[in-house]
mmCIF file of C-alpha atoms in Angstrom:
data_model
loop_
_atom_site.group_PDB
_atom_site.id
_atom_site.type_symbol
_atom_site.label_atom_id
_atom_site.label_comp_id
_atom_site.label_asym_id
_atom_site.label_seq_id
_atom_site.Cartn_x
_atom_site.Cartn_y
_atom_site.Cartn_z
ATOM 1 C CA UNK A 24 47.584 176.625 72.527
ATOM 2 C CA UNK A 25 45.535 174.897 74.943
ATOM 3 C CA UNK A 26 48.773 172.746 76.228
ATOM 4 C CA UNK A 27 50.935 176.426 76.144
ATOM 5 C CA UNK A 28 48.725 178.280 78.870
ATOM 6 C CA UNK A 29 48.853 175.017 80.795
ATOM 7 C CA UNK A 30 52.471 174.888 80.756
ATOM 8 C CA UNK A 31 52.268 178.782 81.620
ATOM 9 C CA UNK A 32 50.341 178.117 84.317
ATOM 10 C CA UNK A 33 52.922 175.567 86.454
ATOM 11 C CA UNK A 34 55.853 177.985 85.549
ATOM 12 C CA UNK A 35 53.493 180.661 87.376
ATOM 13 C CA UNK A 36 53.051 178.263 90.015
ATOM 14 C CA UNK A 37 56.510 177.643 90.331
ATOM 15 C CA UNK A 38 57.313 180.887 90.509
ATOM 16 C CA UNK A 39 54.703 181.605 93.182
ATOM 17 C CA UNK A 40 56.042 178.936 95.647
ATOM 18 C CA UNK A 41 59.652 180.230 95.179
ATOM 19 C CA UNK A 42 58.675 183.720 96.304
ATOM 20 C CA UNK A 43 56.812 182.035 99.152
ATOM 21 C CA UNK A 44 58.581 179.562 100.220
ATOM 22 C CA UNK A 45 61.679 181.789 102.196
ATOM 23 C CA UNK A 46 58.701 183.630 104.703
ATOM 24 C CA UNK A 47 56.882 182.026 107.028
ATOM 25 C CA UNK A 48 53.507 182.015 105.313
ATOM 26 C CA UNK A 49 53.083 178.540 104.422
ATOM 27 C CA UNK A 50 53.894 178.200 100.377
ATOM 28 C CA UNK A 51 51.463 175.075 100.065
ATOM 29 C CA UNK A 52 48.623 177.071 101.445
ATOM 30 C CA UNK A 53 49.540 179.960 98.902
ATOM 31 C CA UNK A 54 50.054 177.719 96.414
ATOM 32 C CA UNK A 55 46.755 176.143 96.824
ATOM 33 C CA UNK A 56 45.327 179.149 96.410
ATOM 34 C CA UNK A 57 46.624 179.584 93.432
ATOM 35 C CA UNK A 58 46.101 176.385 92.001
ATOM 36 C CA UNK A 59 42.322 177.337 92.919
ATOM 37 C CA UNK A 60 42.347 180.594 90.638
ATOM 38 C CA UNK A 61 44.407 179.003 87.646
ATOM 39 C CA UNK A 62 42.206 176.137 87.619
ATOM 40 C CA UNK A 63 45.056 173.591 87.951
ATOM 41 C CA UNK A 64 44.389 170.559 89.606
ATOM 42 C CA UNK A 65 47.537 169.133 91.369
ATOM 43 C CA UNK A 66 46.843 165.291 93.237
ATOM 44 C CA UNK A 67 48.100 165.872 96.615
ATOM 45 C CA UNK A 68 51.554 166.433 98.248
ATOM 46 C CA UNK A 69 52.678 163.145 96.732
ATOM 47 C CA UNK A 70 52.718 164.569 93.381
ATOM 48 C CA UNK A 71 55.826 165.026 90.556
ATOM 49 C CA UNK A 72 54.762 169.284 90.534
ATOM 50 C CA UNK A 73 55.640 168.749 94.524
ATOM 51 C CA UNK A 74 58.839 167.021 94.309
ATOM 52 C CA UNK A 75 60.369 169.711 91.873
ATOM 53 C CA UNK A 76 59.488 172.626 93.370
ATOM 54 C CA UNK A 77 60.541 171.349 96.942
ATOM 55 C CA UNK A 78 63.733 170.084 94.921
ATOM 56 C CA UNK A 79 64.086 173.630 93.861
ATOM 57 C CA UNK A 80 63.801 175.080 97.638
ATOM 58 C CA UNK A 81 66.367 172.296 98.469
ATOM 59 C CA UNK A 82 68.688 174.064 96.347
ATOM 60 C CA UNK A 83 68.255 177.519 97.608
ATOM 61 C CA UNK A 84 68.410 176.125 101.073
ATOM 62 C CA UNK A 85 71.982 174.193 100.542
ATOM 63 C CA UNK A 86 73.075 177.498 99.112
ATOM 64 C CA UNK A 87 71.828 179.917 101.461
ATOM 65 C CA UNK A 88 73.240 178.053 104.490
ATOM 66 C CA UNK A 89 75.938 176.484 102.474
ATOM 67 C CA UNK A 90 78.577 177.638 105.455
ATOM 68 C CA UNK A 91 76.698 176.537 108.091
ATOM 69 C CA UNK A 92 75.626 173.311 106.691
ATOM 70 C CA UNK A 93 79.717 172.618 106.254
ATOM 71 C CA UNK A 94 80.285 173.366 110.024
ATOM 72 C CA UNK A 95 77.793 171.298 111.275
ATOM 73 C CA UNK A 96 78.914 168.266 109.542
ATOM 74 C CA UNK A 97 82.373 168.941 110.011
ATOM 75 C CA UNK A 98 81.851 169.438 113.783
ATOM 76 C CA UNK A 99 79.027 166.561 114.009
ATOM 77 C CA UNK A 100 81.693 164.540 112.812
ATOM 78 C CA UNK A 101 84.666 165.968 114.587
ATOM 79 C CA UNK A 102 82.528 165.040 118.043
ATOM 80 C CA UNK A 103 83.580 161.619 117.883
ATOM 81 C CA UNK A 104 87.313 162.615 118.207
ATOM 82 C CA UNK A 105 87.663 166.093 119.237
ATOM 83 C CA UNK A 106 84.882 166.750 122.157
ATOM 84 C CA UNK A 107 85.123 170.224 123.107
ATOM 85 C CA UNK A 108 82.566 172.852 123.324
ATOM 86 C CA UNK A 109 81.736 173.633 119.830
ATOM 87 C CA UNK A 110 81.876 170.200 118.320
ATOM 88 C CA UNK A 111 79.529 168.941 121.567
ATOM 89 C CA UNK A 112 77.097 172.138 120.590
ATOM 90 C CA UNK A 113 76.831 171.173 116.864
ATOM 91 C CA UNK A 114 76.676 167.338 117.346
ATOM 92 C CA UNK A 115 73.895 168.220 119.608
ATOM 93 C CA UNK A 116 72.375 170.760 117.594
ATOM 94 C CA UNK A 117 72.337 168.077 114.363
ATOM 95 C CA UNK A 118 71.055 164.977 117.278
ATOM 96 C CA UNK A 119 68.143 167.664 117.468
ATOM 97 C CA UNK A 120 67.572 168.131 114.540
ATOM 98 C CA UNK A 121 66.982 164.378 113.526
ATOM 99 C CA UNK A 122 64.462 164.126 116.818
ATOM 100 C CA UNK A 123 62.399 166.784 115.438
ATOM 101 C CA UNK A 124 61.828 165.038 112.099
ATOM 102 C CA UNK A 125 60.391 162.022 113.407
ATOM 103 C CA UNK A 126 56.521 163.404 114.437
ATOM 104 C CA UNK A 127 56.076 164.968 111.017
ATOM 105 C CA UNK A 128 57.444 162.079 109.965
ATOM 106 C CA UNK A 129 55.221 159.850 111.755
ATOM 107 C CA UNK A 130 52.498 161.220 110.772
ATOM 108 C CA UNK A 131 52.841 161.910 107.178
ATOM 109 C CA UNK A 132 53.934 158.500 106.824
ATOM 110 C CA UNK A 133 50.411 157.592 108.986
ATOM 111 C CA UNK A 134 48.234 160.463 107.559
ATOM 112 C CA UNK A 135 49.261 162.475 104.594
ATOM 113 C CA UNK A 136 46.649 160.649 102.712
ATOM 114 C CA UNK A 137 43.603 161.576 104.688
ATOM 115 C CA UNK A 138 45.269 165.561 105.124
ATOM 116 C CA UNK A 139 45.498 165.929 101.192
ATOM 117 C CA UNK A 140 42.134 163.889 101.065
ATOM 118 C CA UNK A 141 39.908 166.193 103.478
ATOM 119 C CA UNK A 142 42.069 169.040 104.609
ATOM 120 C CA UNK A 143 43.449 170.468 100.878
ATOM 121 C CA UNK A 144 40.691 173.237 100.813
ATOM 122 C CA UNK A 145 40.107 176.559 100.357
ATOM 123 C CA UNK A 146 38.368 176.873 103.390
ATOM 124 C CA UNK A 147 40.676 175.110 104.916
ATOM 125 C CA UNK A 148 44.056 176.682 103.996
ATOM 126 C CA UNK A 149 41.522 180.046 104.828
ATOM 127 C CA UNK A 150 41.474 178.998 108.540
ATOM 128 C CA UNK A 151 44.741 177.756 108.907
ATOM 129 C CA UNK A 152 46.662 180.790 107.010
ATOM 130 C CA UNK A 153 44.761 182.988 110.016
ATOM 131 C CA UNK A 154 45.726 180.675 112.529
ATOM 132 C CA UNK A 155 49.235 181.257 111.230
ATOM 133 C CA UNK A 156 49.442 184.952 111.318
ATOM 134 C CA UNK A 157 47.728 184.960 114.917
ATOM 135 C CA UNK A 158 50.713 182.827 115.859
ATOM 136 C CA UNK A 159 53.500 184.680 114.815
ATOM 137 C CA UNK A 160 51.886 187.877 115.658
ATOM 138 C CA UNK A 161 51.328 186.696 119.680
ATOM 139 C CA UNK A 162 55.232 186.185 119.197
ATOM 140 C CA UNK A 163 55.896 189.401 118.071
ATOM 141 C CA UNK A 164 57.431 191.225 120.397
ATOM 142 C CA UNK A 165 58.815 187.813 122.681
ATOM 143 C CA UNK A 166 62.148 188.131 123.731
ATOM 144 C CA UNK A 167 64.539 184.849 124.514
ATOM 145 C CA UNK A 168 66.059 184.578 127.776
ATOM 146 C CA UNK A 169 68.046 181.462 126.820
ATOM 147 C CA UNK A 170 71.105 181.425 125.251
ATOM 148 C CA UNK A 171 71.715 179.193 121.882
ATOM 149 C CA UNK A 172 73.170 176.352 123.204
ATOM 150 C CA UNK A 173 71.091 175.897 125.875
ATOM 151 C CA UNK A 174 68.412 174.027 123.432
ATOM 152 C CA UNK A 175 67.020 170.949 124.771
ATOM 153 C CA UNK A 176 65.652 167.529 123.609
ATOM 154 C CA UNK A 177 62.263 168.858 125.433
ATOM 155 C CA UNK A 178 62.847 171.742 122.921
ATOM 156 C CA UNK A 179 63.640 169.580 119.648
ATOM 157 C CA UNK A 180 60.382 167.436 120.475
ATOM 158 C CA UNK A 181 57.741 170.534 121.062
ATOM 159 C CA UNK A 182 59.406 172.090 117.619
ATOM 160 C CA UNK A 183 58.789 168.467 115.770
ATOM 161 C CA UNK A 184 55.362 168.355 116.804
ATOM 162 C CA UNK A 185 55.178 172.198 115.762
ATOM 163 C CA UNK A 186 56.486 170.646 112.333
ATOM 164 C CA UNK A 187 53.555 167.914 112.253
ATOM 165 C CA UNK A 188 51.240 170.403 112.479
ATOM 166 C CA UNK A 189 52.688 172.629 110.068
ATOM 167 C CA UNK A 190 51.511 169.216 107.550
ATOM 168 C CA UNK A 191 47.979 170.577 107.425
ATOM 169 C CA UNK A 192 47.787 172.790 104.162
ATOM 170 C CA UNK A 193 47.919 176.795 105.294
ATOM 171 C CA UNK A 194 49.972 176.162 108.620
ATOM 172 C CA UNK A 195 53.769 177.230 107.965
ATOM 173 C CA UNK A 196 56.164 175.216 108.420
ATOM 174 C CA UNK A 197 58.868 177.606 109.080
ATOM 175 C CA UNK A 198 56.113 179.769 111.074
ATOM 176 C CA UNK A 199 55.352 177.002 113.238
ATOM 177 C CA UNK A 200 58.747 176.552 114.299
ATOM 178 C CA UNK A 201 59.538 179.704 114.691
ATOM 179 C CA UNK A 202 56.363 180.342 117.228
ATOM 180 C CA UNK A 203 57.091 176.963 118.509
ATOM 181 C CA UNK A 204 61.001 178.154 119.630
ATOM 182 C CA UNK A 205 59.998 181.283 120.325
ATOM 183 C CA UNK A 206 57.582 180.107 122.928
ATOM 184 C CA UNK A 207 60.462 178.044 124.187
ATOM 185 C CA UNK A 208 62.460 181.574 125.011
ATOM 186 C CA UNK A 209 64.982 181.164 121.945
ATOM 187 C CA UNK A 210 66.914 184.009 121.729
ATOM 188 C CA UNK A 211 67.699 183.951 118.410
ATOM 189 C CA UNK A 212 65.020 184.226 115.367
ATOM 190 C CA UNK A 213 67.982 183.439 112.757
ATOM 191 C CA UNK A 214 68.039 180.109 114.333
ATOM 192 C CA UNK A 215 64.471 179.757 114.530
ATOM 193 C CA UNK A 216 64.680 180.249 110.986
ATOM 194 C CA UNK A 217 67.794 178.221 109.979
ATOM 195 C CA UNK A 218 66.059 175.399 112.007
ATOM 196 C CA UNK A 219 62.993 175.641 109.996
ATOM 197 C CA UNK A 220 64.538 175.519 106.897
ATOM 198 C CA UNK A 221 66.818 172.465 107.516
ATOM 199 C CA UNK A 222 63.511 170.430 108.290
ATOM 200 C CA UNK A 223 62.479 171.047 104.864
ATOM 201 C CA UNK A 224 65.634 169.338 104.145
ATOM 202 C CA UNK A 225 63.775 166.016 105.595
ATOM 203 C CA UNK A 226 60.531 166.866 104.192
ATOM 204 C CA UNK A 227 61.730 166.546 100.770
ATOM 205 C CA UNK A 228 63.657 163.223 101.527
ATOM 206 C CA UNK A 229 60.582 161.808 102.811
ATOM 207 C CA UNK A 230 58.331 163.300 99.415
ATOM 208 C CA UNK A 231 61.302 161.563 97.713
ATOM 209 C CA UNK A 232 60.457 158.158 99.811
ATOM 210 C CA UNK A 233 56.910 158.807 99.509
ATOM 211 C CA UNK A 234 57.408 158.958 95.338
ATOM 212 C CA UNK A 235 60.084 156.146 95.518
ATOM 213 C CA UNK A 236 62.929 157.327 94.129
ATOM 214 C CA UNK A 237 65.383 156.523 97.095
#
């Protein structure tokens, strides 16, 4: 019985970071919380719970943005033979992209110890899930200037370190890019958004790394 509600319990968990995970609320502080009222004990991000519930936001990510995913590989590729406006834009946009992995890459590599050691609280994820919803409410009402292809390496560096931030529990990832671009007079939210959500593409390869299975 005992090994039944247990088994209950990570379904509900699992269930809780999938409804989480699409808004920018930050799904590990959530789910932290609710780890904290079920009495489950999880050991950090590095943990076999964490790799298959990212693995399961993978999914809905590669379907969601299935189309767009296709173009800009197709286009990335295309660059090298075919340089015209919209192949330079998604090469680009993908050479961004990789930039803006490498601080939260850097330091999770460096730190993700000492953050699941001394920062996976409730007090904590308390602090940082108001921090989060002061952030995107200042951005509210903000109102790009720029258009979409006018995104900049200056741009892709300011939304990484947005991203290394967004490490500490209760910070959202997808929030923190958002507020980050936003800031940086994006005119689109959607690609706030789809920007957000192919980082956590990277974030699970490195949980993969982390867990050695690559």
């Amino acid at each position: 019985m005992e090994q039944l509600w247990l088994t209950i319990k990570f379904l509900l968990l699992g269930l809780f970071q999938g409804l989480t995970e699409p808004i920018p609320i930050s799904s590990s502080g959530h789910l932290l919380i609710a780890q904290y009222f079920l009495d489950v004990e999880i050991e950090g991000s590095n943990s076999t719970f964490a790799l298959l519930v990212n693995s399961a936001s993978l999914i809905a990510v590669l379907i969601i943005y299935r189309k767009d995913i296709k173009r800009l590989i197709i286009n990335g590729l295309r660059y090298f033979k075919v340089k015209n406006e919209e192949t330079k834009r998604d090469f680009m946009f993908v050479v961004y992209l990789v930039v803006a992995t490498i601080p939260a890459g850097l330091v999770g590599v460096l730190f993700q110890d000492q953050i699941d050691e001394n920062l996976s609280t409730i007090v904590t994820v308390g602090v940082t899930l108001i921090v989060t919803g002061v952030g995107l409410w200042l951005i509210r009402n903000m109102r790009g200037q720029r258009k979409d292809g006018n995104m900049t390496m200056k741009d892709a560096i300011i939304i990484g370190c947005a991203q290394a931030v967004a490490l500490i529990p209760g910070i959202s990832r997808s929030g923190a890019t958002i507020v980050a671009a936003m800031a940086r007079a994006s005119t689109r939210r959607l690609l706030c958004a789809f920007l957000s959500f192919c980082l956590s593409l990277s974030a699970w390869a490195g949980l993969c790394l982390a867990l050695q299975i690559f």
